[in-house]
Coordinates of C-alpha atoms in Angstrom, one line a residue:
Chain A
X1243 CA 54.9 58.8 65.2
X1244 CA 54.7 55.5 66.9
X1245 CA 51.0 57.0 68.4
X1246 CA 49.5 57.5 65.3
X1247 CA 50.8 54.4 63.7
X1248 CA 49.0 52.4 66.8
X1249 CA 45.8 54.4 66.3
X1250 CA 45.8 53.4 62.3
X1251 CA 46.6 49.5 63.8
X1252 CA 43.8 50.3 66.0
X1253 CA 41.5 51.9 63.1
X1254 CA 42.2 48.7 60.9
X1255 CA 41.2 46.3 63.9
X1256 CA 38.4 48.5 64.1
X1257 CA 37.3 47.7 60.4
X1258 CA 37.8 44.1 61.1
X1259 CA 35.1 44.1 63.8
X1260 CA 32.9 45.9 61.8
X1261 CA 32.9 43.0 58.9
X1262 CA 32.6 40.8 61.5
X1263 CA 29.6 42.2 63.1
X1264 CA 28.0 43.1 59.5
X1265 CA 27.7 39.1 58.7
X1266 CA 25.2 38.4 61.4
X1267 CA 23.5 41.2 61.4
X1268 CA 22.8 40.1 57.6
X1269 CA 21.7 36.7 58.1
X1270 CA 20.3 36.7 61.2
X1271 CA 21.9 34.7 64.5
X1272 CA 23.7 31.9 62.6
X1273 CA 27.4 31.3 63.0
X1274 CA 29.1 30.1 60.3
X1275 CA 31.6 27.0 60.8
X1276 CA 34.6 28.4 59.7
X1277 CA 36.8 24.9 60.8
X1278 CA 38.2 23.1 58.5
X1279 CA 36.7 19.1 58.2
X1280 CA 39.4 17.7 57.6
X1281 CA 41.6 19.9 60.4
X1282 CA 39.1 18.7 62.5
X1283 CA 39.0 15.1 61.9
X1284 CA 42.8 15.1 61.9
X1285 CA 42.7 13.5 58.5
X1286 CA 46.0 13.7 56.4
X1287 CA 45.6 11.9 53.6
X1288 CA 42.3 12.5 51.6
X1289 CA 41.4 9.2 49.7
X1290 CA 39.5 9.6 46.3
X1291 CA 37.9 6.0 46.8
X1292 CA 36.2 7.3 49.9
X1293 CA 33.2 9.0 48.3
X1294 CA 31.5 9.5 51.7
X1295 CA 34.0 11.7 52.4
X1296 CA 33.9 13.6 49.7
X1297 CA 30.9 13.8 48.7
X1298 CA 29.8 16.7 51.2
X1299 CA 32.3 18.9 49.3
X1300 CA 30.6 18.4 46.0
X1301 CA 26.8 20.1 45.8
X1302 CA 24.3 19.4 43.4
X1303 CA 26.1 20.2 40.2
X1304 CA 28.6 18.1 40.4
X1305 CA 31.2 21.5 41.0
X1306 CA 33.9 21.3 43.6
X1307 CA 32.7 23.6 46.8
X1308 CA 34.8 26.5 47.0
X1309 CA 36.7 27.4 50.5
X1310 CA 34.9 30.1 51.2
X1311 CA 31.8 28.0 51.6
X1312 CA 32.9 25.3 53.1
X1313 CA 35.8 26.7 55.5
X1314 CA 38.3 24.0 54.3
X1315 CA 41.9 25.1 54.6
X1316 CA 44.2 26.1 51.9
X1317 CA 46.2 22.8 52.1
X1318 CA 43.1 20.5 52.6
X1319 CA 41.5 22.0 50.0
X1320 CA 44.5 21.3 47.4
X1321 CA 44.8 18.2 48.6
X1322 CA 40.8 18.1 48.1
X1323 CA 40.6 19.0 44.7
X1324 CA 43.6 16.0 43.7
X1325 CA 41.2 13.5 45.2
X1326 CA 37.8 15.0 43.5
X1327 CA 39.5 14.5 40.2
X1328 CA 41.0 11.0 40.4
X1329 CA 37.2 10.0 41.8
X1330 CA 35.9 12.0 38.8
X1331 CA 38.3 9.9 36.5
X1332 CA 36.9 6.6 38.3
X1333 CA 33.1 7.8 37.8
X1334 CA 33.2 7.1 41.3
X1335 CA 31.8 10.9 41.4
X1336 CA 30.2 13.0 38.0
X1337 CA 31.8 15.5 36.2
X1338 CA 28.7 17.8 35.7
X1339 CA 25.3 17.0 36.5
X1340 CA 22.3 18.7 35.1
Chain B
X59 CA 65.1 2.0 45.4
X60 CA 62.7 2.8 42.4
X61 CA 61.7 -1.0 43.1
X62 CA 59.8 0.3 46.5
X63 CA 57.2 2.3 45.0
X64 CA 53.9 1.5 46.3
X65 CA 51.2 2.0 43.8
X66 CA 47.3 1.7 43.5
X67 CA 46.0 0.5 40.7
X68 CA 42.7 1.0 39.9
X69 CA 40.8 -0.4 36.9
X70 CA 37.0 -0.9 35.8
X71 CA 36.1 -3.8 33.7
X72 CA 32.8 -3.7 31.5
X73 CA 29.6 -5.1 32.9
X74 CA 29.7 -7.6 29.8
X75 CA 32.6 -9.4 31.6
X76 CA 32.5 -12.7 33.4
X77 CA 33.8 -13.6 36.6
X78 CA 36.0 -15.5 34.9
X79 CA 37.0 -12.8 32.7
X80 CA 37.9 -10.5 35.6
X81 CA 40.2 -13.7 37.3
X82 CA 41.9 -13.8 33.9
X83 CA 42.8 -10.0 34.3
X84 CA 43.9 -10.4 37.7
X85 CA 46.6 -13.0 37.0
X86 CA 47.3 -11.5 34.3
X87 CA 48.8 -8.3 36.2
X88 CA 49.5 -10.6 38.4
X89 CA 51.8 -12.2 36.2
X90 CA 53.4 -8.8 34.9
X91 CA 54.3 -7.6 38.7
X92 CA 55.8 -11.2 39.1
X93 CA 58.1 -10.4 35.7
X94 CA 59.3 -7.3 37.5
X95 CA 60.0 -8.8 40.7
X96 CA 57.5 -6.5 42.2
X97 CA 54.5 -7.5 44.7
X98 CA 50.9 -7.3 44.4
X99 CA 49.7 -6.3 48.0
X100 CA 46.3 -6.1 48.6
X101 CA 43.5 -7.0 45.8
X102 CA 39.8 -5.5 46.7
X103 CA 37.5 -6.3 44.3
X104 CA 34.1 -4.2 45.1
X105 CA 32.1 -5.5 43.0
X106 CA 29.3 -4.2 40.4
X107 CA 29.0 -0.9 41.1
X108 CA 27.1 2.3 38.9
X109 CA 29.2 4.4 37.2
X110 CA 28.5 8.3 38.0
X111 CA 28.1 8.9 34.1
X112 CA 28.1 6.7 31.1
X113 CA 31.2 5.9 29.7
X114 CA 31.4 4.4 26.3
X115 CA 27.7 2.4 26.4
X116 CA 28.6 1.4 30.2
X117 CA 26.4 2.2 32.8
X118 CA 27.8 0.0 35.5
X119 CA 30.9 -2.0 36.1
X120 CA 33.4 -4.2 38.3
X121 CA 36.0 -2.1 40.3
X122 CA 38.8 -4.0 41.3
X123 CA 41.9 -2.3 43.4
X124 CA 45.0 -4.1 43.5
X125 CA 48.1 -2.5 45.8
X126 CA 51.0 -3.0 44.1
X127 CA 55.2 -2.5 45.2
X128 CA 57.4 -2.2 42.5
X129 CA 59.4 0.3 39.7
X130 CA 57.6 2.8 37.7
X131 CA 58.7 0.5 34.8
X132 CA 56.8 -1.9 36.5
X133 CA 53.6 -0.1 36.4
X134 CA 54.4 1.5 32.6
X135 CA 54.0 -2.0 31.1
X136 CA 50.3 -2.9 33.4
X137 CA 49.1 1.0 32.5
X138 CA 50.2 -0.3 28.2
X139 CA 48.8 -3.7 28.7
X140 CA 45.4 -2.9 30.6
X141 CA 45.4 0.9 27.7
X142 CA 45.1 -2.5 25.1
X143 CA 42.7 -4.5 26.9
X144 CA 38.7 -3.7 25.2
X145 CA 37.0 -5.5 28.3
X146 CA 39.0 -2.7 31.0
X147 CA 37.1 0.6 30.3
X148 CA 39.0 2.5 32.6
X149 CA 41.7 2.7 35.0
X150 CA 44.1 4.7 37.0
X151 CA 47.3 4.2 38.7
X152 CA 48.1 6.5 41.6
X153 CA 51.7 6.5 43.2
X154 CA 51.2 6.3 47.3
X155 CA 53.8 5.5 48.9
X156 CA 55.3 9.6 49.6
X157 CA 51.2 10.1 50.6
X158 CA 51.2 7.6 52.9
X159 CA 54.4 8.7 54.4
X160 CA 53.5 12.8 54.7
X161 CA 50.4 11.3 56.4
X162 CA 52.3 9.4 59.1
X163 CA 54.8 12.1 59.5
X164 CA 51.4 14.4 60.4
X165 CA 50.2 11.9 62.9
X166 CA 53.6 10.8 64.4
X167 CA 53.9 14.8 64.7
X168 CA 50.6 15.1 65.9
X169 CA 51.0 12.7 68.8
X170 CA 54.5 14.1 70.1
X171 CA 52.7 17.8 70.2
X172 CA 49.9 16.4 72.2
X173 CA 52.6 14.3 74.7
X174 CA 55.0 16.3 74.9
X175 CA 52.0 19.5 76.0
X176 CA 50.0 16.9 77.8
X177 CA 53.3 16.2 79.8
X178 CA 53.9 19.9 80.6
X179 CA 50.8 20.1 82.4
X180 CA 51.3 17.0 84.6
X181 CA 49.1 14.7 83.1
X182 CA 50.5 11.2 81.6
X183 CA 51.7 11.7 77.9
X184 CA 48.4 9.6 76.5
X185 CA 45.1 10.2 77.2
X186 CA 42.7 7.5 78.2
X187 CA 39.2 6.9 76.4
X188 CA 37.6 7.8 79.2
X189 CA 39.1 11.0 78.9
X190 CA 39.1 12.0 75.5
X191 CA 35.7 11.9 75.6
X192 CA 34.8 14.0 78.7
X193 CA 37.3 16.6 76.5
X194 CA 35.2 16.6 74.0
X195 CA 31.9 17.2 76.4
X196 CA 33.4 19.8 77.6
X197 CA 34.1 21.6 73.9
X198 CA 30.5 20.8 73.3
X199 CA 29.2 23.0 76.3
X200 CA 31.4 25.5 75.5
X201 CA 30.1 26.1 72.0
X202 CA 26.1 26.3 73.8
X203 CA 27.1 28.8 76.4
X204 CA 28.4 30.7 73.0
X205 CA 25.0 30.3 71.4
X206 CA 23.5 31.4 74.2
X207 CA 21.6 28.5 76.1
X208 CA 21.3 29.0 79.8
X209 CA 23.7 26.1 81.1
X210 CA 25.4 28.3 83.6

């Protein structure tokens, strides 16, 4: 019993390491950063008056970047989205731009 | 303890406005966090800036950000008075004081973990300059050997 369930912990490691190796394979040799910017920088409290530091989170459109492009963490991200809006509400930042 | 909130206030006056004009606002929140026994902080005043869209006919206008400590009651009356005023075209009020306080509980946090790990490998609990940089040298040849450049 306790075998096989290591081999199906093995398998699913297995199927991990495939994603894994499917990405570059895709889009050539390019790692993706996968750290969050604010983790990074050690910043804890994200201020909406600060567009500079915002602003790389918001692309053309005016939308908020999701996480899965831009590697942010789950808390920074919340915390993200707060400060995009108060900006917004400033016109510091646009709601839509077309 | 409801009179130590810390708030930001926030407002944006019209570009028709005189400098005058924007003085007069100022004393007169000034004026309403002195009613309340509260205190006004900081005042920044950045200025003519663009507004990212239009809002009413604006195109532009004066940002001024006043740091105010005070109640909430405080703060209802400026949000009413500055709601009635036709030269402020918009403002916000943002509560800070918990922010600020998660955020130093993060670094104060942040700084223990580093002593107290920097102290179980028999260094001195805080780095120097000098040193903090050649750590982050040393991350940045890492991440090349990873990427495959021939430094060793």
């Amino acid at each position: 019993m306790s075998e096989e369930r290591g081999g199906r912990g093995r398998g699913g490691k297995k199927d991990d390491k495939g994603k894994g190796e499917g990405r570059p394979r895709g889009g050539g040799f390019f790692r993706r950063r996968r750290v969050c910017k604010f983790c990074a920088d050690k910043i804890d409290y994200i201020n909406y008056k600060d567009v500079r530091l915002l602003s790389p989170f918001i692309p053309e459109r005016g939308k908020i970047q999701p996480r899965r492009i831009s590697g942010t963490c789950a808390k920074h991200q919340r915390a993200l989205q707060i400060a995009i809006s108060r900006a917004r509400q400033l016109a510091l930042i646009p709601y839509v731009t077309d | 303890m409801s009179q130590n909130r810390q708030y930001e206030l926030v407002y944006i006056v019209s570009p028709d406005a005189s400098e005058q004009a924007i003085a007069e606002l100022h004393t007169q929140v000034e004026q309403i966090v002195q009613r309340f026994n509260g205190t006004l902080d900081k005042t920044e005043n950045w200025g003519r800036r663009k507004l990212a869209y239009e809002i009413g006919k604006a195109r532009e206008g004066t940002y001024v950000v006043e740091t105010i400590t005070g109640s909430g009651e405080m703060m209802k009356e400026i949000d009413r008075r500055l709601r009635v005023t036709d030269s402020i075209i918009r403002h916000l009020i943002v509560r800070v004081d918990e922010a600020i306080r998660v955020a130093d509980r993060l670094r104060d946090q942040r700084k223990a973990t580093q002593a107290r790990r920097r102290v179980a490998r028999g260094l001195p609990p805080e780095p120097s300059p000098s040193e903090r940089r050649s750590d982050r040298d040393m991350d940045d040849s890492d991440d090349l050997g990873l990427e495959g450049t021939d430094q060793r």
